[in-house]
GROMACS .gro file of C-alpha atoms in nm:
model
  379
    1MET     CA    1  -5.052  -0.708   3.371
    2PHE     CA    2  -4.899  -0.979   3.148
    3ASP     CA    3  -4.525  -0.972   3.054
    4TYR     CA    4  -4.471  -0.913   2.670
    5GLU     CA    5  -4.431  -1.286   2.593
    6THR     CA    6  -4.766  -1.416   2.764
    7LEU     CA    7  -4.958  -1.092   2.588
    8LYS     CA    8  -4.817  -1.250   2.269
    9LEU     CA    9  -4.984  -1.611   2.349
   10VAL     CA   10  -5.329  -1.406   2.502
   11TRP     CA   11  -5.339  -1.226   2.129
   12TRP     CA   12  -5.306  -1.547   1.963
   13CYS     CA   13  -5.550  -1.685   2.140
   14LEU     CA   14  -5.784  -1.407   2.093
   15ILE     CA   15  -5.742  -1.417   1.735
   16GLY     CA   16  -5.834  -1.784   1.704
   17VAL     CA   17  -6.167  -1.683   1.893
   18LEU     CA   18  -6.221  -1.399   1.695
   19MET     CA   19  -6.196  -1.625   1.362
   20ILE     CA   20  -6.412  -1.907   1.509
   21CYS     CA   21  -6.685  -1.655   1.586
   22PHE     CA   22  -6.645  -1.536   1.235
   23ALA     CA   23  -6.696  -1.880   1.130
   24LEU     CA   24  -6.988  -2.007   1.318
   25THR     CA   25  -7.189  -1.687   1.235
   26ASP     CA   26  -7.134  -1.565   0.914
   27GLY     CA   27  -7.029  -1.917   0.802
   28PHE     CA   28  -7.365  -2.015   0.792
   29ASP     CA   29  -7.476  -1.672   0.630
   30LEU     CA   30  -7.213  -1.776   0.382
   31GLY     CA   31  -7.342  -2.149   0.359
   32VAL     CA   32  -7.719  -2.020   0.332
   33GLY     CA   33  -7.629  -1.813   0.035
   34THR     CA   34  -7.426  -2.074  -0.165
   35LEU     CA   35  -7.742  -2.295  -0.149
   36LEU     CA   36  -7.992  -2.026  -0.245
   37PRO     CA   37  -8.026  -2.104  -0.625
   38PHE     CA   38  -8.028  -2.475  -0.588
   39ILE     CA   39  -8.253  -2.543  -0.263
   40GLY     CA   40  -8.495  -2.260  -0.348
   41ARG     CA   41  -8.679  -2.339  -0.656
   42THR     CA   42  -8.968  -2.083  -0.648
   43ASP     CA   43  -8.947  -1.693  -0.562
   44THR     CA   44  -9.151  -1.773  -0.278
   45GLU     CA   45  -8.908  -2.058  -0.130
   46ARG     CA   46  -8.590  -1.821  -0.222
   47ARG     CA   47  -8.747  -1.539  -0.001
   48ILE     CA   48  -8.779  -1.768   0.304
   49ILE     CA   49  -8.421  -1.864   0.254
   50ILE     CA   50  -8.290  -1.512   0.219
   51ASN     CA   51  -8.523  -1.415   0.513
   52ALA     CA   52  -8.388  -1.670   0.734
   53ILE     CA   53  -8.079  -1.490   0.742
   54GLY     CA   54  -8.166  -1.121   0.656
   55PRO     CA   55  -8.185  -0.976   0.951
   56THR     CA   56  -7.896  -1.054   1.139
   57TRP     CA   57  -7.637  -1.126   0.824
   58GLU     CA   58  -7.475  -0.778   0.858
   59GLY     CA   59  -7.449  -0.792   1.247
   60ASN     CA   60  -7.283  -1.168   1.178
   61GLN     CA   61  -7.017  -0.944   0.969
   62THR     CA   62  -6.908  -0.791   1.290
   63TRP     CA   63  -6.704  -1.076   1.350
   64PHE     CA   64  -6.506  -1.083   1.019
   65ILE     CA   65  -6.438  -0.665   1.054
   66THR     CA   66  -6.323  -0.774   1.456
   67PHE     CA   67  -6.101  -1.026   1.344
   68GLY     CA   68  -5.915  -0.848   1.036
   69GLY     CA   69  -5.880  -0.552   1.219
   70ALA     CA   70  -5.741  -0.752   1.533
   71SER     CA   71  -5.527  -0.949   1.312
   72PHE     CA   72  -5.308  -0.683   1.141
   73ALA     CA   73  -5.321  -0.455   1.475
   74ALA     CA   74  -5.159  -0.723   1.670
   75TRP     CA   75  -4.955  -0.845   1.388
   76PRO     CA   76  -4.813  -0.582   1.181
   77LEU     CA   77  -4.570  -0.800   1.003
   78VAL     CA   78  -4.840  -1.034   0.856
   79TYR     CA   79  -5.047  -0.720   0.757
   80GLY     CA   80  -4.773  -0.600   0.545
   81THR     CA   81  -4.637  -0.955   0.383
   82SER     CA   82  -4.986  -1.068   0.344
   83PHE     CA   83  -5.110  -0.798   0.148
   84SER     CA   84  -4.853  -0.811  -0.083
   85GLY     CA   85  -4.901  -1.155  -0.160
   86PHE     CA   86  -5.273  -1.227  -0.128
   87TYR     CA   87  -5.374  -0.863  -0.268
   88VAL     CA   88  -5.570  -0.974  -0.581
   89ALA     CA   89  -5.744  -1.274  -0.403
   90LEU     CA   90  -5.812  -0.987  -0.114
   91LEU     CA   91  -5.950  -0.770  -0.348
   92LEU     CA   92  -6.166  -1.069  -0.520
   93VAL     CA   93  -6.298  -1.132  -0.153
   94LEU     CA   94  -6.421  -0.756  -0.123
   95PHE     CA   95  -6.574  -0.746  -0.466
   96ALA     CA   96  -6.762  -1.055  -0.394
   97LEU     CA   97  -6.891  -0.919  -0.067
   98PHE     CA   98  -7.009  -0.640  -0.242
   99MET     CA   99  -7.303  -0.888  -0.402
  100ARG     CA  100  -7.423  -0.941  -0.026
  101PRO     CA  101  -7.577  -0.586   0.039
  102VAL     CA  102  -7.671  -0.502  -0.272
  103GLY     CA  103  -7.836  -0.815  -0.356
  104PHE     CA  104  -8.012  -0.825  -0.056
  105ASP     CA  105  -8.160  -0.493  -0.104
  106TYR     CA  106  -8.220  -0.482  -0.459
  107ARG     CA  107  -8.327  -0.780  -0.534
  108GLY     CA  108  -8.714  -0.735  -0.466
  109LYS     CA  109  -8.713  -0.392  -0.650
  110VAL     CA  110  -8.841  -0.527  -0.938
  111ASP     CA  111  -9.080  -0.758  -0.987
  112ASP     CA  112  -8.882  -0.965  -1.250
  113PRO     CA  113  -8.810  -1.298  -1.260
  114ARG     CA  114  -8.481  -1.244  -1.457
  115TRP     CA  115  -8.427  -0.965  -1.265
  116ARG     CA  116  -8.455  -1.171  -0.940
  117SER     CA  117  -8.282  -1.467  -1.061
  118ALA     CA  118  -7.940  -1.264  -1.168
  119TRP     CA  119  -7.967  -1.114  -0.808
  120ASP     CA  120  -7.979  -1.493  -0.638
  121TRP     CA  121  -7.689  -1.584  -0.811
  122ALA     CA  122  -7.494  -1.251  -0.724
  123LEU     CA  123  -7.580  -1.370  -0.354
  124PHE     CA  124  -7.439  -1.689  -0.453
  125ALA     CA  125  -7.116  -1.557  -0.571
  126GLY     CA  126  -7.103  -1.321  -0.249
  127SER     CA  127  -7.134  -1.642  -0.034
  128ALA     CA  128  -6.922  -1.936  -0.229
  129VAL     CA  129  -6.622  -1.685  -0.386
  130PRO     CA  130  -6.536  -1.573  -0.030
  131ALA     CA  131  -6.581  -1.927   0.134
  132LEU     CA  132  -6.353  -2.051  -0.139
  133VAL     CA  133  -6.087  -1.782  -0.113
  134PHE     CA  134  -6.066  -1.813   0.284
  135GLY     CA  135  -6.015  -2.178   0.252
  136VAL     CA  136  -5.747  -2.135  -0.018
  137ALA     CA  137  -5.547  -1.875   0.169
  138PHE     CA  138  -5.579  -2.121   0.466
  139GLY     CA  139  -5.429  -2.388   0.226
  140ASN     CA  140  -5.127  -2.178   0.121
  141LEU     CA  141  -5.058  -2.071   0.468
  142LEU     CA  142  -5.016  -2.438   0.547
  143GLN     CA  143  -4.790  -2.489   0.274
  144GLY     CA  144  -4.564  -2.171   0.302
  145VAL     CA  145  -4.577  -1.826   0.114
  146PRO     CA  146  -4.301  -1.740  -0.105
  147PHE     CA  147  -4.165  -1.439   0.058
  148PHE     CA  148  -3.858  -1.318   0.247
  149PHE     CA  149  -3.689  -1.065   0.466
  150ASP     CA  150  -3.361  -0.873   0.344
  151SER     CA  151  -3.136  -0.728   0.633
  152ASP     CA  152  -3.319  -0.416   0.682
  153LEU     CA  153  -3.681  -0.623   0.719
  154ARG     CA  154  -3.804  -0.531   0.426
  155SER     CA  155  -4.029  -0.797   0.298
  156THR     CA  156  -4.029  -0.932  -0.102
  157TYR     CA  157  -4.319  -1.145  -0.230
  158THR     CA  158  -4.217  -1.340  -0.535
  159GLY     CA  159  -4.551  -1.535  -0.642
  160GLY     CA  160  -4.845  -1.460  -0.828
  161PHE     CA  161  -5.198  -1.510  -0.794
  162PHE     CA  162  -5.252  -1.827  -1.001
  163ALA     CA  163  -4.984  -1.995  -0.809
  164LEU     CA  164  -5.214  -1.950  -0.507
  165LEU     CA  165  -5.465  -2.190  -0.700
  166ASN     CA  166  -5.246  -2.487  -0.665
  167PRO     CA  167  -5.425  -2.867  -0.587
  168PHE     CA  168  -5.374  -2.886  -0.214
  169ALA     CA  169  -5.505  -2.487  -0.147
  170LEU     CA  170  -5.785  -2.582  -0.369
  171LEU     CA  171  -5.867  -2.874  -0.158
  172CYS     CA  172  -5.886  -2.667   0.176
  173GLY     CA  173  -6.118  -2.409  -0.064
  174VAL     CA  174  -6.360  -2.679  -0.111
  175LEU     CA  175  -6.284  -2.822   0.227
  176ALA     CA  176  -6.436  -2.469   0.337
  177VAL     CA  177  -6.695  -2.433   0.096
  178THR     CA  178  -6.864  -2.784   0.179
  179MET     CA  179  -6.814  -2.687   0.550
  180LEU     CA  180  -7.010  -2.369   0.546
  181VAL     CA  181  -7.299  -2.519   0.319
  182SER     CA  182  -7.353  -2.807   0.582
  183HIS     CA  183  -7.356  -2.541   0.850
  184GLY     CA  184  -7.585  -2.365   0.636
  185ALA     CA  185  -7.823  -2.640   0.554
  186ALA     CA  186  -7.823  -2.693   0.923
  187PHE     CA  187  -7.911  -2.349   0.979
  188LEU     CA  188  -8.212  -2.391   0.736
  189ARG     CA  189  -8.357  -2.699   0.945
  190VAL     CA  190  -8.335  -2.498   1.220
  191LYS     CA  191  -8.485  -2.142   1.079
  192THR     CA  192  -8.745  -2.297   0.827
  193GLU     CA  193  -8.987  -2.533   0.749
  194GLY     CA  194  -9.149  -2.738   0.499
  195VAL     CA  195  -8.991  -2.782   0.163
  196VAL     CA  196  -8.692  -2.571   0.217
  197ALA     CA  197  -8.613  -2.770   0.518
  198ARG     CA  198  -8.688  -3.088   0.361
  199ARG     CA  199  -8.453  -3.024   0.067
  200ALA     CA  200  -8.194  -2.920   0.342
  201LYS     CA  201  -8.168  -3.242   0.482
  202PRO     CA  202  -7.978  -3.444   0.202
  203VAL     CA  203  -7.780  -3.122   0.118
  204LEU     CA  204  -7.675  -3.134   0.481
  205ARG     CA  205  -7.577  -3.521   0.497
  206ILE     CA  206  -7.381  -3.489   0.127
  207ALA     CA  207  -7.197  -3.157   0.241
  208THR     CA  208  -7.096  -3.330   0.594
  209LEU     CA  209  -6.968  -3.650   0.438
  210LEU     CA  210  -6.749  -3.480   0.170
  211THR     CA  211  -6.596  -3.227   0.478
  212LEU     CA  212  -6.492  -3.526   0.656
  213VAL     CA  213  -6.364  -3.706   0.344
  214LEU     CA  214  -6.165  -3.368   0.228
  215PHE     CA  215  -6.056  -3.316   0.588
  216LEU     CA  216  -5.892  -3.672   0.610
  217VAL     CA  217  -5.757  -3.642   0.239
  218GLY     CA  218  -5.618  -3.300   0.357
  219GLY     CA  219  -5.466  -3.460   0.701
  220TYR     CA  220  -5.319  -3.760   0.452
  221LEU     CA  221  -5.124  -3.489   0.244
  222VAL     CA  222  -5.005  -3.273   0.546
  223LEU     CA  223  -4.836  -3.607   0.705
  224THR     CA  224  -4.690  -3.722   0.383
  225SER     CA  225  -4.604  -3.453   0.153
  226VAL     CA  226  -4.717  -3.116   0.243
  227PRO     CA  227  -4.406  -2.894   0.412
  228GLY     CA  228  -4.421  -2.835   0.765
  229TYR     CA  229  -4.258  -2.626   0.966
  230LEU     CA  230  -4.067  -2.633   1.305
  231ILE     CA  231  -3.837  -2.390   1.497
  232VAL     CA  232  -3.464  -2.519   1.600
  233GLY     CA  233  -3.377  -2.376   1.922
  234SER     CA  234  -3.556  -2.190   2.150
  235ILE     CA  235  -3.669  -1.851   2.110
  236ASP     CA  236  -3.729  -1.567   2.317
  237GLY     CA  237  -4.054  -1.428   2.354
  238ASN     CA  238  -4.016  -1.095   2.507
  239ALA     CA  239  -3.763  -1.017   2.264
  240VAL     CA  240  -3.821  -0.702   2.010
  241ALA     CA  241  -3.971  -0.874   1.682
  242ASN     CA  242  -3.720  -0.971   1.415
  243PRO     CA  243  -3.823  -1.268   1.219
  244LEU     CA  244  -3.460  -1.326   1.122
  245ASN     CA  245  -3.342  -1.421   1.466
  246LYS     CA  246  -3.437  -1.790   1.465
  247ASP     CA  247  -3.376  -2.102   1.262
  248VAL     CA  248  -3.644  -2.294   1.091
  249ILE     CA  249  -3.653  -2.611   0.890
  250ALA     CA  250  -3.920  -2.744   0.662
  251ALA     CA  251  -4.013  -3.084   0.583
  252PRO     CA  252  -4.355  -3.297   0.532
  253GLY     CA  253  -4.488  -3.423   0.849
  254LEU     CA  254  -4.351  -3.138   1.082
  255TRP     CA  255  -4.721  -3.008   1.090
  256ILE     CA  256  -4.766  -3.305   1.403
  257THR     CA  257  -4.478  -3.211   1.576
  258ASN     CA  258  -4.709  -3.038   1.800
  259TYR     CA  259  -4.951  -3.308   1.834
  260GLY     CA  260  -4.704  -3.549   1.963
  261ARG     CA  261  -4.557  -3.285   2.226
  262TYR     CA  262  -4.905  -3.189   2.353
  263PRO     CA  263  -5.109  -3.493   2.320
  264ALA     CA  264  -5.424  -3.290   2.453
  265THR     CA  265  -5.435  -3.104   2.062
  266LEU     CA  266  -5.528  -3.461   1.943
  267LEU     CA  267  -5.901  -3.327   2.054
  268ALA     CA  268  -5.913  -3.094   1.780
  269PRO     CA  269  -5.917  -3.354   1.500
  270VAL     CA  270  -6.128  -3.598   1.705
  271VAL     CA  271  -6.397  -3.340   1.804
  272ALA     CA  272  -6.427  -3.247   1.397
  273LEU     CA  273  -6.453  -3.599   1.292
  274ALA     CA  274  -6.691  -3.696   1.566
  275ALA     CA  275  -6.869  -3.377   1.514
  276GLY     CA  276  -6.903  -3.443   1.150
  277LEU     CA  277  -7.028  -3.790   1.202
  278LEU     CA  278  -7.298  -3.666   1.464
  279ALA     CA  279  -7.436  -3.427   1.210
  280ILE     CA  280  -7.494  -3.686   0.936
  281VAL     CA  281  -7.687  -3.932   1.188
  282THR     CA  282  -7.893  -3.640   1.373
  283ALA     CA  283  -7.982  -3.484   1.023
  284GLY     CA  284  -8.298  -3.597   1.010
  285LEU     CA  285  -8.445  -3.567   1.338
  286ARG     CA  286  -8.737  -3.283   1.362
  287ASN     CA  287  -8.539  -3.051   1.599
  288GLY     CA  288  -8.215  -2.905   1.370
  289VAL     CA  289  -8.069  -2.800   1.690
  290VAL     CA  290  -7.853  -3.102   1.765
  291THR     CA  291  -7.744  -3.071   1.415
  292PHE     CA  292  -7.702  -2.738   1.395
  293ILE     CA  293  -7.436  -2.726   1.715
  294ALA     CA  294  -7.248  -3.076   1.540
  295THR     CA  295  -7.188  -2.858   1.245
  296GLY     CA  296  -7.055  -2.574   1.455
  297LEU     CA  297  -6.843  -2.850   1.638
  298GLN     CA  298  -6.714  -2.941   1.323
  299ILE     CA  299  -6.610  -2.612   1.206
  300ILE     CA  300  -6.444  -2.534   1.534
  301GLY     CA  301  -6.271  -2.851   1.527
  302VAL     CA  302  -6.115  -2.833   1.186
  303ILE     CA  303  -6.010  -2.455   1.295
  304LEU     CA  304  -5.813  -2.594   1.556
  305THR     CA  305  -5.688  -2.893   1.410
  306ALA     CA  306  -5.477  -2.660   1.183
  307ALA     CA  307  -5.413  -2.391   1.450
  308CYS     CA  308  -5.248  -2.624   1.678
  309ALA     CA  309  -5.026  -2.800   1.428
  310MET     CA  310  -4.937  -2.462   1.294
  311PHE     CA  311  -4.819  -2.296   1.636
  312PRO     CA  312  -4.651  -2.068   1.685
  313PHE     CA  313  -4.636  -1.996   1.293
  314VAL     CA  314  -4.883  -1.734   1.158
  315MET     CA  315  -4.731  -1.751   0.793
  316PRO     CA  316  -4.457  -1.955   0.749
  317SER     CA  317  -4.205  -1.883   0.419
  318SER     CA  318  -4.142  -2.156   0.157
  319LEU     CA  319  -3.860  -1.951   0.035
  320ASP     CA  320  -3.665  -1.905   0.332
  321PRO     CA  321  -3.816  -2.060   0.628
  322ARG     CA  322  -3.604  -1.849   0.850
  323SER     CA  323  -3.844  -1.548   0.743
  324SER     CA  324  -4.121  -1.718   0.846
  325LEU     CA  325  -4.362  -1.489   1.088
  326THR     CA  326  -4.470  -1.613   1.418
  327LEU     CA  327  -4.643  -1.493   1.678
  328TRP     CA  328  -4.333  -1.427   1.886
  329ASP     CA  329  -4.183  -1.205   1.609
  330ALA     CA  330  -4.454  -1.070   1.419
  331ALA     CA  331  -4.672  -0.889   1.733
  332SER     CA  332  -4.698  -0.534   1.805
  333SER     CA  333  -4.547  -0.359   2.063
  334ARG     CA  334  -4.633  -0.472   2.412
  335LEU     CA  335  -4.832  -0.093   2.478
  336THR     CA  336  -5.038  -0.196   2.174
  337LEU     CA  337  -5.100  -0.527   2.310
  338GLU     CA  338  -5.195  -0.422   2.626
  339ILE     CA  339  -5.414  -0.141   2.465
  340MET     CA  340  -5.598  -0.390   2.249
  341LEU     CA  341  -5.643  -0.632   2.522
  342PHE     CA  342  -5.820  -0.348   2.716
  343ILE     CA  343  -6.044  -0.285   2.450
  344THR     CA  344  -6.135  -0.633   2.381
  345ILE     CA  345  -6.220  -0.714   2.721
  346VAL     CA  346  -6.479  -0.419   2.699
  347MET     CA  347  -6.597  -0.470   2.387
  348VAL     CA  348  -6.602  -0.829   2.296
  349PRO     CA  349  -6.887  -0.932   2.588
  350VAL     CA  350  -7.074  -0.636   2.431
  351ILE     CA  351  -7.104  -0.785   2.086
  352PHE     CA  352  -7.179  -1.133   2.274
  353PHE     CA  353  -7.458  -0.985   2.458
  354TYR     CA  354  -7.579  -0.797   2.188
  355THR     CA  355  -7.571  -1.098   1.939
  356GLY     CA  356  -7.764  -1.308   2.196
  357TRP     CA  357  -8.023  -1.057   2.241
  358VAL     CA  358  -8.039  -1.029   1.833
  359TYR     CA  359  -8.129  -1.419   1.813
  360ARG     CA  360  -8.334  -1.413   2.093
  361VAL     CA  361  -8.555  -1.134   1.963
  362LEU     CA  362  -8.549  -1.274   1.603
  363ARG     CA  363  -8.644  -1.655   1.717
  364GLY     CA  364  -8.870  -1.847   1.545
  365LYS     CA  365  -8.937  -2.020   1.203
  366VAL     CA  366  -8.961  -1.844   0.815
  367SER     CA  367  -9.234  -1.995   0.652
  368ALA     CA  368  -9.436  -1.894   0.344
  369GLU     CA  369  -9.729  -1.791   0.540
  370THR     CA  370  -9.467  -1.524   0.720
  371ILE     CA  371  -9.359  -1.415   0.375
  372GLU     CA  372  -9.715  -1.372   0.258
  373ARG     CA  373  -9.803  -1.184   0.562
  374ASP     CA  374  -9.515  -0.972   0.637
  375SER     CA  375  -9.435  -0.917   0.266
  376HIS     CA  376  -9.431  -0.550   0.266
  377VAL     CA  377  -9.128  -0.542   0.551
  378MET     CA  378  -8.935  -0.859   0.431
  379TYR     CA  379  -8.662  -0.902   0.166
   0.00000   0.00000   0.00000
């Protein structure tokens, strides 16, 4: 079908698509959950917010599971190395995500304000913590992770959990939270009405503005102080995976190399900035669809900005740049990538079709009247 080098590149693109689909769909779920205790001030208002995402949040997590499974299957060396480095962080995300299903299901079991308030904050934690940790993880990838391979390709990680919480990584974490909060607020503008939709408007503008500011600050730091990585010399994309068969240099400013080589990649940060400005300008429109599309484009632009900068790196090494993992030397065998590609070609359209059908069936706004009329079947 494809040669080995092309397969590696195809899978880099596919995993990027899966990441974007996860950020666009489960992203607004996380944003809405983060806003729950603040925009909803009465039990009815909070039920409106919960039921805006209640019927679809589990289906949206399909993209998260697919992205995680595909990443680890396509890049097994990344799987082994990342679990060593981010083990505690991944457990933190897992425990936080536990709060979402139980929060949705148990909140309405007891008619007690304290009981419901506790589960509302659990839903907040189950939404804000994963968003923050995902952003922190991305910030650490941009800086490089402290690991190296020995001559037998055994990886050793020398960092600790608290080392992940450095200033630049935390900036990226807050950026992820504000970006998803903006997307979640835009979704509430589409899916709800009345006081909930009105309260979402200023939150949308503030979160989007913060996202733009943090994005620009992060870009400046990447340009001036955060080390970037660059492969020196050519690399054989058809060779058997061996991270040590290359030479890599690290220095501030190298992450912008690809933007000079491929000017079309500049479209990614331009889309992120333009979409953010469009979301702020259109936040007050009665029809929130345009704003929701704008916040989605902002997410796509931010992710692609980082992806274009890091290409072809997947997990750079701050200890031994030569050990950095790239899409060329971290991939599975050709047969594995071919089988996975066939499965993806069959299953991803099914997921797209099913997701579209679900949203079509469940279209319409959630209101106080809806909650009161169908209270027995809603969260």
